[in-house]
Amino acid sequence: MQLAVLVIYLAALITPWLFVQHQHRTAYIMALVPAVLTIWFATHIPLVAGGEVLIHEYQWIPGLDISLTMVLDGLSLMFALLICGIGTLIVLYAGAYLKGNPAQNRFLVILLAFMGSMLGLVLADNLITLFVFWELTSITSYMLIGFNHQSAEARKAALQGLIVTVAGGLALLCGLVMLASIAGSYSIQEILGSSEALTEHPLFVGMLICLLLGAFTKSAQFPFHFWLPNAMAAPTPVSAYLHSATMVKAGIYLLARLQPELGESGLWTILLSSFGAMTMLTGAFMAVRSTDLKKLLAYSTIMALGTLTLLIGIGTETAMIAFAAYLLAHSLYKGALFMLAGIVDHEAGSRDVTLLGGLRKNLPLTAILVAVAALSLAGIPPLFGFVAKELLLESMLGGAFHSFIYVFVMVASIFVVTVASVIALRPFFGTFKAPKEKEKIHEPPIAMLAGPVVLVFLSLVAGIIPGTVGSWVTLPASTAVAGGVVEGYLALWHGLNLPLLLSGISIAVGLVLFKYWDAFRSRLQVLDPIIARGPERGYFWFMDAIVWVAEWQTRILQNGSMRNYLRTIVLVFVGLTGYTLLTRYQLHWNWDVNLYFHELVTVGILVAAAIAACITHSRLGSVAAMGAVGFSVALIFILFSAPDLGITQILVETLTVILLVLVLFRLPSFSNISTTRERIRDAIVALLVGVLIMFLIMITIDVQLFEPISGYMIENSYTLAHGRNIVNVILVDYRALDTLGEIFVLALAAMGVYAMIKFNPATSPGSNHYAGTLILGEKKLAEKDIIHSLEEIHQKMLEDQNIISAGAMKDRNDNDDDDEDDSPNSSYDEDRDHDDSQAAKRKAEEHDDDAENEDKEGKKS
Amino acid sequence: MMKPGTIILYTAARFLVPLQLLFSVFLLLRGHNEPGGGFIAGLVAAGAFTLYLFTFGSAVTRDLMRVDPRNLIGIGLFIGMLSVFPAVFQGQAFLTAQWWPIMLPGGTEIKLSTPLIFDIGVYLTVVGATMTMIIALTEAEER
């Protein structure tokens, strides 16, 4: 089974090469892969129907209890068959649908990758593996929905789907980890097999809510349903696949998978049935309001997903039988209907049912197929949808619920009949209406029709022989969901009973509603403002809130002040470490040390240098003082016989000073900006850190939590690692992985510095070959800023006050002062014309200059 | 070009830089048994190049290094990663040290090993990273 998933990924991998040679025919070749897998899975039907569970074990990360073990039971098998079977048809369909699209290549790759992820999801036995595949389906479906990435709508829909499902995925991960920690295993089989009561555990409610958040977002349950209709922006094959067999069914799969273990909980029943019923009603109601074929179908999918959740929530045996049957029926007709909607859109040029009509003459086969599939959707015999619907109503009547759920189910089934009639009748009957010309509308190529034909045929066959389908496919699935053998059967004719009566009522009322559909819809327009305030509004509000919070916390935390960053980091460190220190350990005062004279001297230098660094008013001085601190530390290292550390310290200090000197030139001149209060505050922060570190060091001398590892290292350094220098042996052998990480960090830091300098246009490197030689070039003022003589200043003043005209003065100037260059003068004029305010500023400065000059002159004289 | 006042620096650099580089290789190779090792050796080499840089400028230093320091980072990381894998082919865990002692004709034994390869990777990365930063800073300094 691992191979089955791998094969699909490999197929995705080689698709680009095949595409170069075979163009759109690649899809037909690629359809072989899921087709073969379908057959392979189908050969397992007898075995699984016999009650066996196939387990293929494969280790992945045994140390973390993560395996790639895959399990094939009734539920997995049904899903695998749907994924591969419908997948085959979808790939075929996509080959024709996207013919001539240059990006078809990319599409096939993502589609196959999506298929592989989905297959992995339903086969995985390990919770973490399941989660990995879960997220892979989110990511690949994001790329599929946003396939038409030039369209802003598609991008928005894709992002919305991604954010909703991935946010749910995060919750799911929490839920899965909690589940594993409660049940004591990551293996689903072991969890289901264990007899431990999960419901009593204090984490149970939190776990349940997290799991449900994951499943509900993925399966578009109310109030997260809004992303699914928007995902219609995807190409039709994607919609067909996402809605029928995959993606949205993943959440349902998870719920069904966990039902045996969690189904006993009352909370599970309540949450699932109420949210399921809500979703069902919302979907049905929104579907009736829509006119776009794909929207109609999308909302009816939401309705179906709600129904499935509701059935899992009911949890009786009949409900489990109904669940599997409904799932199969829905996958068959929904896949077909979506592909057919794509055909109508493709051929007639629109999918709005109000713009279409009378297409049955041009698209006879399509019309028949849509009609049959819609019968299944409406639940009319002898289609498989009818069987499923009967079972649904039966299990509803079997469960004891609040009456509103019955009402919801009835209203939903009435609406669905209306929706089915709209889909089946509106585009194909009545007077001809279509955006395209009548002559140009014709049946699509066989590859596009193949999918719907097969699926509709299966719906029909399954409806005629429900017993066989039931015992081979759906009952084993029901067994897996129920967690025990299910007694039951699937049949078209259950006898004259209440479900049949309800079914009849819903069909009749639904048809009446269809007759007045247009009027009904216009009545419902009153509700538009309320619907506009639905959960999707909440999504946008949430997204805005994220941006707002991000802005707010960036303003607070990333305020660009180095001092604030340091203070935040340091205070958090002091707070957390200090708290641990005070609560867990006793503070030690250990002054009882013998110091030699030379050690005292070194420490004295160290302290003096540190103080000097704090109080000096010159940057170079503080750099030098810090250097002195560093070298003193190196000296201490050497005194306490750690030559390697000493050498490293000296080298690092040297390079740090070099780097600082290089940076120093770039800094503005030294100035005192801080107030005294700020200085005192900073001093306190610094003292806090210092005192904390002092206590930490004292503690480390006295407290030993573990047996030190250095003994082992010293013993084995030469015998095992062939090195006498233990420091180096630790770096390159014992702790080589750490060092590897460190050199990567170093490389990244270097790249960061490089990027910061390089991508700043003012400092792009390579312009000055002699840069860094400490040979500073002459600072050159711009020519216009140079003032050559006192005369010039007077002249400018007069010009500014409009006492004389610039030109006249210039002439005089030329005559009076031959030595002087013309250019500063003229450029000044230009400048003044451009920017009066600048000129005014300069004038003010010149006033000062002037006064000074006059003072000097006065003194001279 | 060069100011007369830097003649001492100029002369000293010409003699010191080769010695420093040689010393860095010495530190690198003896690191397993005596104080030294890739990191320290890399810093010494970077110091040598920096001295050269301050004397002759970045263009000449780039010429001397022959390899762009940025590439040096990549080469260093690559060599470091290379040393990770030999153990896997022996069926051992990643990064397990492998030793291949070679007897030279003179009776001297040279111990080739993956830690040595790893140390060379560290050495090159340190030189590359430090020089990337310093050269970028100096080149950005003035125009």
PDB file of C-alpha atoms in Angstrom, chain A residues 608-626 670-672 679:
ATOM      1  CA  ALA A 608      38.197  48.576  35.510  1.00  0.00           C
ATOM      2  CA  ALA A 609      37.830  48.074  31.760  1.00  0.00           C
ATOM      3  CA  ALA A 610      34.153  47.283  32.100  1.00  0.00           C
ATOM      4  CA  ILE A 611      33.563  50.431  34.140  1.00  0.00           C
ATOM      5  CA  ALA A 612      35.576  52.458  31.668  1.00  0.00           C
ATOM      6  CA  ALA A 613      33.462  51.122  28.805  1.00  0.00           C
ATOM      7  CA  CYS A 614      30.343  52.318  30.609  1.00  0.00           C
ATOM      8  CA  ILE A 615      31.415  55.821  31.448  1.00  0.00           C
ATOM      9  CA  THR A 616      33.635  56.825  28.544  1.00  0.00           C
ATOM     10  CA  HIS A 617      32.360  59.517  26.236  1.00  0.00           C
ATOM     11  CA  SER A 618      34.203  58.364  23.155  1.00  0.00           C
ATOM     12  CA  ARG A 619      33.140  55.522  20.978  1.00  0.00           C
ATOM     13  CA  LEU A 620      36.646  54.446  20.171  1.00  0.00           C
ATOM     14  CA  GLY A 621      37.388  54.490  23.871  1.00  0.00           C
ATOM     15  CA  SER A 622      34.490  52.192  24.684  1.00  0.00           C
ATOM     16  CA  VAL A 623      35.487  49.833  21.879  1.00  0.00           C
ATOM     17  CA  ALA A 624      38.993  49.707  23.259  1.00  0.00           C
ATOM     18  CA  ALA A 625      37.680  49.165  26.770  1.00  0.00           C
ATOM     19  CA  MET A 626      35.475  46.323  25.603  1.00  0.00           C
ATOM     20  CA  PHE A 670      28.722  60.635  19.660  1.00  0.00           C
ATOM     21  CA  SER A 671      26.012  62.487  21.503  1.00  0.00           C
ATOM     22  CA  ASN A 672      24.079  62.218  24.726  1.00  0.00           C
ATOM     23  CA  ARG A 679      20.434  56.049  32.323  1.00  0.00           C
TER      24      ARG A 679
END
